[in-house]
PDB file of N, CA and C in Angstrom:
ATOM      1  N   MET A   1     -66.193 -24.221  -5.333  1.00  0.00           N
ATOM      2  CA  MET A   1     -65.235 -24.639  -6.016  1.00  0.00           C
ATOM      3  C   MET A   1     -65.440 -26.429  -6.076  1.00  0.00           C
ATOM      4  N   ASP A   2     -64.947 -26.673  -7.360  1.00  0.00           N
ATOM      5  CA  ASP A   2     -65.092 -28.330  -7.692  1.00  0.00           C
ATOM      6  C   ASP A   2     -64.528 -29.123  -6.604  1.00  0.00           C
ATOM      7  N   ARG A   3     -64.761 -30.228  -6.246  1.00  0.00           N
ATOM      8  CA  ARG A   3     -63.933 -31.309  -5.174  1.00  0.00           C
ATOM      9  C   ARG A   3     -62.709 -31.532  -5.910  1.00  0.00           C
ATOM     10  N   THR A   4     -62.709 -32.044  -7.290  1.00  0.00           N
ATOM     11  CA  THR A   4     -61.636 -32.654  -7.811  1.00  0.00           C
ATOM     12  C   THR A   4     -60.527 -31.628  -7.749  1.00  0.00           C
ATOM     13  N   HIS A   5     -60.884 -30.236  -8.117  1.00  0.00           N
ATOM     14  CA  HIS A   5     -59.838 -29.266  -7.930  1.00  0.00           C
ATOM     15  C   HIS A   5     -59.095 -29.203  -6.504  1.00  0.00           C
ATOM     16  N   LEU A   6     -59.864 -29.388  -5.458  1.00  0.00           N
ATOM     17  CA  LEU A   6     -59.302 -29.740  -4.143  1.00  0.00           C
ATOM     18  C   LEU A   6     -58.301 -30.776  -3.978  1.00  0.00           C
ATOM     19  N   ILE A   7     -58.451 -31.955  -4.565  1.00  0.00           N
ATOM     20  CA  ILE A   7     -57.752 -33.099  -4.447  1.00  0.00           C
ATOM     21  C   ILE A   7     -56.421 -32.977  -5.381  1.00  0.00           C
ATOM     22  N   ALA A   8     -56.486 -32.501  -6.559  1.00  0.00           N
ATOM     23  CA  ALA A   8     -55.621 -32.523  -7.701  1.00  0.00           C
ATOM     24  C   ALA A   8     -54.612 -31.237  -7.417  1.00  0.00           C
ATOM     25  N   PHE A   9     -53.595 -31.206  -6.828  1.00  0.00           N
ATOM     26  CA  PHE A   9     -52.788 -30.056  -6.469  1.00  0.00           C
ATOM     27  C   PHE A   9     -51.507 -30.457  -7.413  1.00  0.00           C
ATOM     28  N   ASP A  10     -51.152 -29.284  -8.162  1.00  0.00           N
ATOM     29  CA  ASP A  10     -49.993 -29.714  -8.854  1.00  0.00           C
ATOM     30  C   ASP A  10     -48.754 -28.981  -8.196  1.00  0.00           C
ATOM     31  N   PRO A  11     -47.935 -29.735  -7.446  1.00  0.00           N
ATOM     32  CA  PRO A  11     -46.585 -29.162  -6.892  1.00  0.00           C
ATOM     33  C   PRO A  11     -45.972 -28.327  -7.702  1.00  0.00           C
ATOM     34  N   GLY A  12     -45.796 -28.667  -8.939  1.00  0.00           N
ATOM     35  CA  GLY A  12     -44.681 -28.039  -9.749  1.00  0.00           C
ATOM     36  C   GLY A  12     -43.358 -28.435  -9.882  1.00  0.00           C
ATOM     37  N   ILE A  13     -42.894 -29.570  -9.188  1.00  0.00           N
ATOM     38  CA  ILE A  13     -41.775 -29.969  -9.148  1.00  0.00           C
ATOM     39  C   ILE A  13     -41.226 -30.831 -10.248  1.00  0.00           C
ATOM     40  N   THR A  14     -40.153 -30.457 -10.579  1.00  0.00           N
ATOM     41  CA  THR A  14     -39.311 -31.606 -11.930  1.00  0.00           C
ATOM     42  C   THR A  14     -37.979 -31.622 -11.586  1.00  0.00           C
ATOM     43  N   PRO A  15     -37.443 -32.783 -11.973  1.00  0.00           N
ATOM     44  CA  PRO A  15     -36.001 -32.873 -11.934  1.00  0.00           C
ATOM     45  C   PRO A  15     -35.217 -31.984 -12.424  1.00  0.00           C
ATOM     46  N   LYS A  16     -33.982 -31.335 -11.738  1.00  0.00           N
ATOM     47  CA  LYS A  16     -33.476 -30.558 -12.355  1.00  0.00           C
ATOM     48  C   LYS A  16     -31.708 -30.800 -12.054  1.00  0.00           C
ATOM     49  N   GLY A  17     -31.182 -30.623 -12.942  1.00  0.00           N
ATOM     50  CA  GLY A  17     -29.661 -31.166 -12.925  1.00  0.00           C
ATOM     51  C   GLY A  17     -28.945 -29.944 -12.466  1.00  0.00           C
ATOM     52  N   GLY A  18     -27.937 -29.922 -11.627  1.00  0.00           N
ATOM     53  CA  GLY A  18     -26.841 -29.101 -11.076  1.00  0.00           C
ATOM     54  C   GLY A  18     -27.724 -28.187  -9.964  1.00  0.00           C
ATOM     55  N   GLY A  19     -28.718 -28.624  -9.433  1.00  0.00           N
ATOM     56  CA  GLY A  19     -29.452 -27.863  -8.260  1.00  0.00           C
ATOM     57  C   GLY A  19     -28.636 -28.048  -7.149  1.00  0.00           C
ATOM     58  N   LEU A  20     -27.878 -29.230  -6.911  1.00  0.00           N
ATOM     59  CA  LEU A  20     -27.159 -29.487  -5.452  1.00  0.00           C
ATOM     60  C   LEU A  20     -25.648 -29.651  -5.800  1.00  0.00           C
ATOM     61  N   PRO A  21     -25.107 -28.755  -4.802  1.00  0.00           N
ATOM     62  CA  PRO A  21     -23.560 -29.229  -5.012  1.00  0.00           C
ATOM     63  C   PRO A  21     -23.148 -30.726  -4.609  1.00  0.00           C
ATOM     64  N   GLY A  22     -22.112 -31.076  -5.364  1.00  0.00           N
ATOM     65  CA  GLY A  22     -21.962 -32.672  -5.335  1.00  0.00           C
ATOM     66  C   GLY A  22     -22.585 -33.416  -6.441  1.00  0.00           C
ATOM     67  N   LEU A  23     -23.361 -33.175  -7.223  1.00  0.00           N
ATOM     68  CA  LEU A  23     -24.178 -34.215  -8.102  1.00  0.00           C
ATOM     69  C   LEU A  23     -23.265 -34.780  -8.919  1.00  0.00           C
ATOM     70  N   ASP A  24     -22.090 -34.016  -9.182  1.00  0.00           N
ATOM     71  CA  ASP A  24     -20.974 -34.922 -10.022  1.00  0.00           C
ATOM     72  C   ASP A  24     -20.670 -35.946  -9.452  1.00  0.00           C
ATOM     73  N   VAL A  25     -20.194 -35.818  -8.081  1.00  0.00           N
ATOM     74  CA  VAL A  25     -19.532 -36.660  -7.152  1.00  0.00           C
ATOM     75  C   VAL A  25     -20.457 -37.830  -7.054  1.00  0.00           C
ATOM     76  N   LEU A  26     -21.844 -37.506  -6.667  1.00  0.00           N
ATOM     77  CA  LEU A  26     -22.964 -38.733  -6.822  1.00  0.00           C
ATOM     78  C   LEU A  26     -22.918 -39.498  -7.989  1.00  0.00           C
ATOM     79  N   ARG A  27     -22.754 -38.864  -9.129  1.00  0.00           N
ATOM     80  CA  ARG A  27     -23.125 -39.711 -10.448  1.00  0.00           C
ATOM     81  C   ARG A  27     -21.679 -40.518 -10.414  1.00  0.00           C
ATOM     82  N   ASP A  28     -20.622 -40.141  -9.954  1.00  0.00           N
ATOM     83  CA  ASP A  28     -19.460 -41.040 -10.110  1.00  0.00           C
ATOM     84  C   ASP A  28     -19.430 -42.036  -9.061  1.00  0.00           C
ATOM     85  N   VAL A  29     -19.967 -41.901  -7.960  1.00  0.00           N
ATOM     86  CA  VAL A  29     -19.961 -42.911  -7.057  1.00  0.00           C
ATOM     87  C   VAL A  29     -20.997 -43.798  -7.242  1.00  0.00           C
ATOM     88  N   VAL A  30     -22.421 -43.607  -7.913  1.00  0.00           N
ATOM     89  CA  VAL A  30     -23.051 -44.488  -8.296  1.00  0.00           C
ATOM     90  C   VAL A  30     -22.584 -45.158  -9.532  1.00  0.00           C
ATOM     91  N   SER A  31     -21.732 -44.604 -10.504  1.00  0.00           N
ATOM     92  CA  SER A  31     -21.349 -45.389 -11.652  1.00  0.00           C
ATOM     93  C   SER A  31     -20.305 -46.444 -11.152  1.00  0.00           C
ATOM     94  N   SER A  32     -19.360 -46.109 -10.115  1.00  0.00           N
ATOM     95  CA  SER A  32     -18.579 -46.981  -9.626  1.00  0.00           C
ATOM     96  C   SER A  32     -19.327 -48.003  -8.803  1.00  0.00           C
ATOM     97  N   ILE A  33     -20.275 -47.846  -7.983  1.00  0.00           N
ATOM     98  CA  ILE A  33     -21.167 -48.901  -7.634  1.00  0.00           C
ATOM     99  C   ILE A  33     -21.390 -49.909  -8.636  1.00  0.00           C
ATOM    100  N   ASN A  34     -22.229 -49.381  -9.809  1.00  0.00           N
ATOM    101  CA  ASN A  34     -22.629 -50.078 -10.662  1.00  0.00           C
ATOM    102  C   ASN A  34     -21.507 -51.148 -11.522  1.00  0.00           C
ATOM    103  N   MET A  35     -20.257 -50.521 -11.532  1.00  0.00           N
ATOM    104  CA  MET A  35     -18.986 -51.121 -12.079  1.00  0.00           C
ATOM    105  C   MET A  35     -18.746 -52.204 -11.372  1.00  0.00           C
ATOM    106  N   PHE A  36     -18.820 -52.087  -9.952  1.00  0.00           N
ATOM    107  CA  PHE A  36     -18.370 -52.973  -8.975  1.00  0.00           C
ATOM    108  C   PHE A  36     -19.252 -54.300  -8.974  1.00  0.00           C
ATOM    109  N   GLY A  37     -20.465 -53.818  -9.250  1.00  0.00           N
ATOM    110  CA  GLY A  37     -21.702 -54.917  -9.215  1.00  0.00           C
ATOM    111  C   GLY A  37     -21.319 -55.747 -10.436  1.00  0.00           C
ATOM    112  N   ILE A  38     -21.100 -55.109 -11.596  1.00  0.00           N
ATOM    113  CA  ILE A  38     -20.762 -55.818 -12.848  1.00  0.00           C
ATOM    114  C   ILE A  38     -19.751 -56.839 -12.647  1.00  0.00           C
ATOM    115  N   ILE A  39     -18.557 -56.384 -12.269  1.00  0.00           N
ATOM    116  CA  ILE A  39     -17.333 -57.175 -11.746  1.00  0.00           C
ATOM    117  C   ILE A  39     -17.649 -58.439 -10.892  1.00  0.00           C
ATOM    118  N   ALA A  40     -18.565 -58.089  -9.917  1.00  0.00           N
ATOM    119  CA  ALA A  40     -18.836 -58.866  -8.841  1.00  0.00           C
ATOM    120  C   ALA A  40     -19.784 -60.239  -9.578  1.00  0.00           C
ATOM    121  N   VAL A  41     -20.543 -59.660 -10.385  1.00  0.00           N
ATOM    122  CA  VAL A  41     -21.442 -60.650 -11.184  1.00  0.00           C
ATOM    123  C   VAL A  41     -20.652 -61.359 -12.226  1.00  0.00           C
ATOM    124  N   VAL A  42     -19.730 -60.936 -12.864  1.00  0.00           N
ATOM    125  CA  VAL A  42     -18.684 -61.885 -13.614  1.00  0.00           C
ATOM    126  C   VAL A  42     -18.321 -62.589 -12.775  1.00  0.00           C
ATOM    127  N   GLY A  43     -17.620 -62.701 -11.545  1.00  0.00           N
ATOM    128  CA  GLY A  43     -17.087 -63.562 -10.543  1.00  0.00           C
ATOM    129  C   GLY A  43     -18.257 -64.563 -10.382  1.00  0.00           C
ATOM    130  N   ALA A  44     -19.304 -64.158 -10.103  1.00  0.00           N
ATOM    131  CA  ALA A  44     -20.569 -65.033  -9.360  1.00  0.00           C
ATOM    132  C   ALA A  44     -20.717 -65.744 -10.718  1.00  0.00           C
ATOM    133  N   LEU A  45     -20.740 -65.690 -11.878  1.00  0.00           N
ATOM    134  CA  LEU A  45     -21.243 -66.283 -13.258  1.00  0.00           C
ATOM    135  C   LEU A  45     -20.170 -67.465 -13.265  1.00  0.00           C
ATOM    136  N   ALA A  46     -18.903 -67.025 -13.077  1.00  0.00           N
ATOM    137  CA  ALA A  46     -17.787 -68.124 -13.476  1.00  0.00           C
ATOM    138  C   ALA A  46     -17.692 -68.955 -12.247  1.00  0.00           C
ATOM    139  N   VAL A  47     -18.176 -68.703 -10.958  1.00  0.00           N
ATOM    140  CA  VAL A  47     -18.243 -69.710  -9.701  1.00  0.00           C
ATOM    141  C   VAL A  47     -19.175 -70.545 -10.434  1.00  0.00           C
ATOM    142  N   SER A  48     -20.468 -69.900 -10.486  1.00  0.00           N
ATOM    143  CA  SER A  48     -21.819 -70.792 -10.754  1.00  0.00           C
ATOM    144  C   SER A  48     -21.509 -71.791 -11.881  1.00  0.00           C
ATOM    145  N   LEU A  49     -21.006 -71.422 -13.147  1.00  0.00           N
ATOM    146  CA  LEU A  49     -20.748 -72.311 -14.136  1.00  0.00           C
ATOM    147  C   LEU A  49     -19.708 -73.631 -13.738  1.00  0.00           C
ATOM    148  N   GLY A  50     -18.815 -73.005 -13.114  1.00  0.00           N
ATOM    149  CA  GLY A  50     -17.953 -74.085 -12.231  1.00  0.00           C
ATOM    150  C   GLY A  50     -18.673 -74.966 -11.558  1.00  0.00           C
ATOM    151  N   VAL A  51     -19.492 -74.492 -10.739  1.00  0.00           N
ATOM    152  CA  VAL A  51     -20.232 -75.437  -9.841  1.00  0.00           C
ATOM    153  C   VAL A  51     -21.202 -76.127 -10.551  1.00  0.00           C
ATOM    154  N   TRP A  52     -21.902 -75.834 -11.841  1.00  0.00           N
ATOM    155  CA  TRP A  52     -22.834 -76.447 -12.637  1.00  0.00           C
ATOM    156  C   TRP A  52     -21.852 -77.721 -13.482  1.00  0.00           C
ATOM    157  N   ALA A  53     -20.704 -77.376 -13.952  1.00  0.00           N
ATOM    158  CA  ALA A  53     -20.005 -78.087 -14.524  1.00  0.00           C
ATOM    159  C   ALA A  53     -19.538 -79.359 -13.578  1.00  0.00           C
ATOM    160  N   TRP A  54     -19.148 -79.149 -12.351  1.00  0.00           N
ATOM    161  CA  TRP A  54     -18.607 -79.991 -11.345  1.00  0.00           C
ATOM    162  C   TRP A  54     -19.883 -81.055 -10.896  1.00  0.00           C
ATOM    163  N   GLY A  55     -20.994 -80.508 -10.617  1.00  0.00           N
ATOM    164  CA  GLY A  55     -21.995 -81.345 -10.372  1.00  0.00           C
ATOM    165  C   GLY A  55     -22.493 -82.148 -11.561  1.00  0.00           C
ATOM    166  N   HIS A  56     -22.450 -81.766 -12.615  1.00  0.00           N
ATOM    167  CA  HIS A  56     -22.604 -82.583 -13.867  1.00  0.00           C
ATOM    168  C   HIS A  56     -21.909 -83.782 -14.176  1.00  0.00           C
ATOM    169  N   HIS A  57     -20.608 -83.531 -13.852  1.00  0.00           N
ATOM    170  CA  HIS A  57     -19.449 -84.332 -14.225  1.00  0.00           C
ATOM    171  C   HIS A  57     -19.319 -85.332 -12.902  1.00  0.00           C
ATOM    172  N   SER A  58     -19.726 -84.958 -11.777  1.00  0.00           N
ATOM    173  CA  SER A  58     -19.628 -85.842 -10.564  1.00  0.00           C
ATOM    174  C   SER A  58     -20.734 -86.487  -9.993  1.00  0.00           C
ATOM    175  N   GLY A  59     -21.955 -85.913 -10.910  1.00  0.00           N
ATOM    176  CA  GLY A  59     -23.085 -86.915 -10.715  1.00  0.00           C
ATOM    177  C   GLY A  59     -23.835 -86.166  -9.477  1.00  0.00           C
ATOM    178  N   GLY A  60     -23.651 -85.044  -9.085  1.00  0.00           N
ATOM    179  CA  GLY A  60     -24.208 -84.272  -7.731  1.00  0.00           C
ATOM    180  C   GLY A  60     -25.236 -83.476  -8.410  1.00  0.00           C
ATOM    181  N   HIS A  61     -26.514 -83.867  -8.021  1.00  0.00           N
ATOM    182  CA  HIS A  61     -27.827 -83.182  -9.035  1.00  0.00           C
ATOM    183  C   HIS A  61     -27.916 -81.839  -8.398  1.00  0.00           C
ATOM    184  N   GLN A  62     -27.827 -82.019  -6.871  1.00  0.00           N
ATOM    185  CA  GLN A  62     -28.096 -80.650  -6.079  1.00  0.00           C
ATOM    186  C   GLN A  62     -27.085 -79.655  -6.470  1.00  0.00           C
ATOM    187  N   ALA A  63     -25.826 -79.988  -6.632  1.00  0.00           N
ATOM    188  CA  ALA A  63     -24.767 -79.079  -7.097  1.00  0.00           C
ATOM    189  C   ALA A  63     -25.112 -78.453  -8.492  1.00  0.00           C
ATOM    190  N   GLU A  64     -25.497 -79.243  -9.348  1.00  0.00           N
ATOM    191  CA  GLU A  64     -25.901 -79.014 -10.683  1.00  0.00           C
ATOM    192  C   GLU A  64     -27.050 -77.991 -10.770  1.00  0.00           C
ATOM    193  N   ALA A  65     -28.058 -78.480 -10.027  1.00  0.00           N
ATOM    194  CA  ALA A  65     -29.128 -77.574  -9.965  1.00  0.00           C
ATOM    195  C   ALA A  65     -28.957 -76.087  -9.443  1.00  0.00           C
ATOM    196  N   ASN A  66     -28.032 -76.142  -8.360  1.00  0.00           N
ATOM    197  CA  ASN A  66     -27.589 -74.950  -7.814  1.00  0.00           C
ATOM    198  C   ASN A  66     -26.578 -74.118  -8.760  1.00  0.00           C
ATOM    199  N   GLY A  67     -25.891 -74.550  -9.435  1.00  0.00           N
ATOM    200  CA  GLY A  67     -24.860 -74.246 -10.547  1.00  0.00           C
ATOM    201  C   GLY A  67     -25.816 -73.343 -11.536  1.00  0.00           C
ATOM    202  N   LYS A  68     -26.766 -74.098 -11.879  1.00  0.00           N
ATOM    203  CA  LYS A  68     -27.800 -73.601 -13.179  1.00  0.00           C
ATOM    204  C   LYS A  68     -28.620 -72.258 -12.490  1.00  0.00           C
ATOM    205  N   LYS A  69     -29.121 -72.590 -11.081  1.00  0.00           N
ATOM    206  CA  LYS A  69     -29.639 -71.260 -10.685  1.00  0.00           C
ATOM    207  C   LYS A  69     -28.716 -69.881 -10.421  1.00  0.00           C
ATOM    208  N   GLY A  70     -27.743 -70.294  -9.870  1.00  0.00           N
ATOM    209  CA  GLY A  70     -26.648 -69.288  -9.962  1.00  0.00           C
ATOM    210  C   GLY A  70     -26.297 -68.580 -11.313  1.00  0.00           C
ATOM    211  N   ALA A  71     -26.338 -69.258 -12.137  1.00  0.00           N
ATOM    212  CA  ALA A  71     -25.870 -68.839 -13.454  1.00  0.00           C
ATOM    213  C   ALA A  71     -27.331 -67.863 -14.012  1.00  0.00           C
ATOM    214  N   LEU A  72     -28.279 -68.475 -13.978  1.00  0.00           N
ATOM    215  CA  LEU A  72     -29.537 -67.604 -14.319  1.00  0.00           C
ATOM    216  C   LEU A  72     -29.518 -66.262 -13.371  1.00  0.00           C
ATOM    217  N   VAL A  73     -29.335 -66.442 -12.207  1.00  0.00           N
ATOM    218  CA  VAL A  73     -29.340 -65.263 -11.378  1.00  0.00           C
ATOM    219  C   VAL A  73     -28.360 -64.318 -11.572  1.00  0.00           C
ATOM    220  N   SER A  74     -27.235 -64.713 -12.043  1.00  0.00           N
ATOM    221  CA  SER A  74     -26.032 -63.963 -12.241  1.00  0.00           C
ATOM    222  C   SER A  74     -26.319 -63.381 -13.439  1.00  0.00           C
ATOM    223  N   ALA A  75     -26.849 -63.794 -14.558  1.00  0.00           N
ATOM    224  CA  ALA A  75     -27.302 -63.495 -15.964  1.00  0.00           C
ATOM    225  C   ALA A  75     -28.334 -62.321 -15.620  1.00  0.00           C
ATOM    226  N   GLY A  76     -29.251 -62.651 -14.826  1.00  0.00           N
ATOM    227  CA  GLY A  76     -30.318 -61.568 -14.719  1.00  0.00           C
ATOM    228  C   GLY A  76     -29.761 -60.321 -14.054  1.00  0.00           C
ATOM    229  N   ALA A  77     -28.916 -60.542 -13.160  1.00  0.00           N
ATOM    230  CA  ALA A  77     -28.234 -59.484 -12.387  1.00  0.00           C
ATOM    231  C   ALA A  77     -27.435 -58.481 -13.245  1.00  0.00           C
ATOM    232  N   ALA A  78     -26.766 -59.234 -14.322  1.00  0.00           N
ATOM    233  CA  ALA A  78     -26.017 -58.546 -15.200  1.00  0.00           C
ATOM    234  C   ALA A  78     -27.086 -57.525 -16.149  1.00  0.00           C
ATOM    235  N   LEU A  79     -28.180 -58.121 -16.413  1.00  0.00           N
ATOM    236  CA  LEU A  79     -28.923 -57.562 -17.285  1.00  0.00           C
ATOM    237  C   LEU A  79     -29.527 -56.378 -16.466  1.00  0.00           C
ATOM    238  N   GLY A  80     -29.945 -56.521 -15.358  1.00  0.00           N
ATOM    239  CA  GLY A  80     -30.438 -55.457 -14.653  1.00  0.00           C
ATOM    240  C   GLY A  80     -29.131 -54.360 -14.346  1.00  0.00           C
ATOM    241  N   LEU A  81     -28.299 -54.754 -13.917  1.00  0.00           N
ATOM    242  CA  LEU A  81     -27.237 -53.712 -13.863  1.00  0.00           C
ATOM    243  C   LEU A  81     -26.977 -52.833 -15.028  1.00  0.00           C
ATOM    244  N   GLY A  82     -26.742 -53.604 -16.391  1.00  0.00           N
ATOM    245  CA  GLY A  82     -26.417 -53.139 -17.460  1.00  0.00           C
ATOM    246  C   GLY A  82     -27.809 -52.269 -17.813  1.00  0.00           C
ATOM    247  N   ALA A  83     -28.989 -52.390 -17.705  1.00  0.00           N
ATOM    248  CA  ALA A  83     -29.996 -51.803 -18.030  1.00  0.00           C
ATOM    249  C   ALA A  83     -30.749 -50.680 -17.003  1.00  0.00           C
ATOM    250  N   ALA A  84     -29.890 -50.704 -15.837  1.00  0.00           N
ATOM    251  CA  ALA A  84     -30.464 -49.861 -14.971  1.00  0.00           C
ATOM    252  C   ALA A  84     -30.780 -48.311 -15.423  1.00  0.00           C
ATOM    253  N   ASN A  85     -29.995 -47.986 -15.845  1.00  0.00           N
ATOM    254  CA  ASN A  85     -29.969 -46.587 -16.656  1.00  0.00           C
ATOM    255  C   ASN A  85     -30.999 -46.257 -17.253  1.00  0.00           C
ATOM    256  N   GLY A  86     -31.325 -46.935 -18.119  1.00  0.00           N
ATOM    257  CA  GLY A  86     -32.445 -47.228 -19.309  1.00  0.00           C
ATOM    258  C   GLY A  86     -33.401 -47.401 -18.729  1.00  0.00           C
ATOM    259  N   ILE A  87     -33.688 -48.403 -17.645  1.00  0.00           N
ATOM    260  CA  ILE A  87     -35.028 -48.509 -16.981  1.00  0.00           C
ATOM    261  C   ILE A  87     -35.429 -47.537 -16.182  1.00  0.00           C
ATOM    262  N   VAL A  88     -34.664 -46.639 -15.598  1.00  0.00           N
ATOM    263  CA  VAL A  88     -34.884 -45.608 -14.795  1.00  0.00           C
ATOM    264  C   VAL A  88     -35.308 -44.471 -15.716  1.00  0.00           C
ATOM    265  N   GLN A  89     -34.659 -44.251 -16.759  1.00  0.00           N
ATOM    266  CA  GLN A  89     -35.011 -43.227 -17.820  1.00  0.00           C
ATOM    267  C   GLN A  89     -36.246 -43.538 -18.355  1.00  0.00           C
ATOM    268  N   PHE A  90     -36.534 -44.846 -18.823  1.00  0.00           N
ATOM    269  CA  PHE A  90     -38.036 -45.396 -19.433  1.00  0.00           C
ATOM    270  C   PHE A  90     -39.036 -44.804 -18.374  1.00  0.00           C
ATOM    271  N   PHE A  91     -39.116 -45.118 -17.413  1.00  0.00           N
ATOM    272  CA  PHE A  91     -40.277 -44.920 -16.390  1.00  0.00           C
ATOM    273  C   PHE A  91     -40.238 -43.588 -15.927  1.00  0.00           C
ATOM    274  N   SER A  92     -38.953 -42.893 -15.828  1.00  0.00           N
ATOM    275  CA  SER A  92     -38.963 -41.383 -15.420  1.00  0.00           C
ATOM    276  C   SER A  92     -39.897 -40.693 -16.860  1.00  0.00           C
ATOM    277  N   ALA A  93     -39.626 -41.068 -17.829  1.00  0.00           N
ATOM    278  CA  ALA A  93     -40.115 -40.288 -19.032  1.00  0.00           C
ATOM    279  C   ALA A  93     -41.743 -40.939 -19.187  1.00  0.00           C
ATOM    280  N   LEU A  94     -41.802 -41.760 -18.711  1.00  0.00           N
ATOM    281  CA  LEU A  94     -43.349 -42.408 -18.620  1.00  0.00           C
ATOM    282  C   LEU A  94     -44.046 -41.866 -17.427  1.00  0.00           C
ATOM    283  N   GLY A  95     -43.481 -41.716 -16.235  1.00  0.00           N
ATOM    284  CA  GLY A  95     -44.155 -40.653 -15.258  1.00  0.00           C
ATOM    285  C   GLY A  95     -44.454 -39.109 -15.521  1.00  0.00           C
ATOM    286  N   THR A  96     -43.857 -38.591 -16.612  1.00  0.00           N
ATOM    287  CA  THR A  96     -43.932 -37.231 -16.877  1.00  0.00           C
ATOM    288  C   THR A  96     -45.301 -37.422 -17.712  1.00  0.00           C
ATOM    289  N   GLN A  97     -45.519 -38.210 -18.269  1.00  0.00           N
ATOM    290  CA  GLN A  97     -46.989 -38.318 -19.107  1.00  0.00           C
ATOM    291  C   GLN A  97     -48.056 -38.423 -18.109  1.00  0.00           C
ATOM    292  N   VAL A  98     -47.918 -38.702 -16.824  1.00  0.00           N
ATOM    293  CA  VAL A  98     -49.066 -39.013 -16.098  1.00  0.00           C
ATOM    294  C   VAL A  98     -49.998 -37.473 -15.614  1.00  0.00           C
ATOM    295  N   ASN A  99     -50.973 -37.339 -15.811  1.00  0.00           N
ATOM    296  CA  ASN A  99     -51.767 -36.027 -15.301  1.00  0.00           C
ATOM    297  C   ASN A  99     -52.335 -36.294 -14.092  1.00  0.00           C
TER     298      ASN A  99
END
């Protein structure tokens, strides 16, 4: 028997919807966590923009820099939360092409 045949074993496992009880509840919980995260990011963005503006107008360069940093991090978090499903779907589809 060829050595590569011994190393390359296909377990034959693929994702299957509906296999476990509570899958709908888990989807609802994860969706709710995602929505909570998006709402928290809106608050973080508002605070960061306020700190940025306060730092700019008061001459506080450190506060201004922290406000800018917070705004960028909040925007990145919003992007990640909004795209989470698509990112996982993309890499899952990409992973099915690996042999």
